[in-house]
Amino acid sequence: IVLVSLVAEDKQWFKSKCGIDANETSRASSFCAYTLVKQDLADAHVLIVTDARRDLRFMRNPLVLGEPYIQFYCGVPLVTSEGLRMGSLCCIDNKPRDISPKELGLQINFGYLTSQALESKYLEEQHAQEPREGISKEEEHFLGGRLRAEAMLDSGRTAICLVWARPDSMDWPL
């Protein structure tokens, strides 16, 4: 299962999905909400759960005890150019598993591209309205602000990624 989830106050809904029929779940049962819990932007983090049946946070979760019987979860937070954490790009399996550093790196990169795609129209509009002058000290922080927005806009114009993902494999050849 692969999801692009957007997390709201009381639920999460799936902007894109593969391998699941549901369109949303409650935030209370959401694994994805855990990637967003920290208040400091620098603390937005990847959540890896290798076996949800043995994880105290999730072992009684209805999505572990019932359909889709989640055991493995890896979620990367989706962070806007202004630093808003809006959801996650996640991979889910009904078997326990580990994730290699290479696979994790790919998922983090796909999360960055997903954030760009979700925000592309906004970034284009902002770019058209704001003149590109020197960047102030407040806007230097790459985790959120004008510098990140410009980097996302610039790379979004040239980033094209073709992926063939097989449902029986975690290998994502480029």
mmCIF file of C-alpha atoms in Angstrom, residues 1 6 8 15 21 26 30 36 61 63 67 72-73 95 97 99-100 105 112 122 125 129-130 136 156 163-164 174:
data_model
loop_
_atom_site.group_PDB
_atom_site.id
_atom_site.type_symbol
_atom_site.label_atom_id
_atom_site.label_comp_id
_atom_site.label_asym_id
_atom_site.label_seq_id
_atom_site.Cartn_x
_atom_site.Cartn_y
_atom_site.Cartn_z
ATOM 1 C CA ILE A 1 0.000 0.000 0.000
ATOM 2 C CA LEU A 6 -3.326 14.830 4.109
ATOM 3 C CA ALA A 8 -6.674 17.336 9.235
ATOM 4 C CA LYS A 15 -5.013 12.464 -2.005
ATOM 5 C CA ASP A 21 -10.037 1.076 -1.099
ATOM 6 C CA SER A 26 -9.904 8.980 11.534
ATOM 7 C CA SER A 30 -3.721 7.465 11.689
ATOM 8 C CA LEU A 36 3.590 15.630 12.260
ATOM 9 C CA ASN A 61 -4.891 0.302 16.554
ATOM 10 C CA LEU A 63 -5.884 -0.685 11.336
ATOM 11 C CA GLU A 67 -8.248 -4.373 7.604
ATOM 12 C CA PHE A 72 5.002 -2.343 8.476
ATOM 13 C CA TYR A 73 4.743 1.432 8.070
ATOM 14 C CA LYS A 95 3.988 -8.220 6.884
ATOM 15 C CA ARG A 97 9.828 -5.773 7.298
ATOM 16 C CA ILE A 99 13.734 -0.718 5.155
ATOM 17 C CA SER A 100 17.233 -0.223 3.789
ATOM 18 C CA GLY A 105 16.456 7.701 0.729
ATOM 19 C CA TYR A 112 10.061 16.007 -1.443
ATOM 20 C CA TYR A 122 0.958 28.021 -5.287
ATOM 21 C CA GLU A 125 1.722 32.189 -8.257
ATOM 22 C CA GLN A 129 4.048 38.093 -7.499
ATOM 23 C CA GLU A 130 7.358 38.421 -5.649
ATOM 24 C CA SER A 136 16.820 38.294 4.285
ATOM 25 C CA GLY A 156 10.235 21.451 -9.931
ATOM 26 C CA VAL A 163 9.473 4.777 -11.713
ATOM 27 C CA TRP A 164 8.403 1.213 -12.275
ATOM 28 C CA LEU A 174 14.863 4.427 -11.685
#
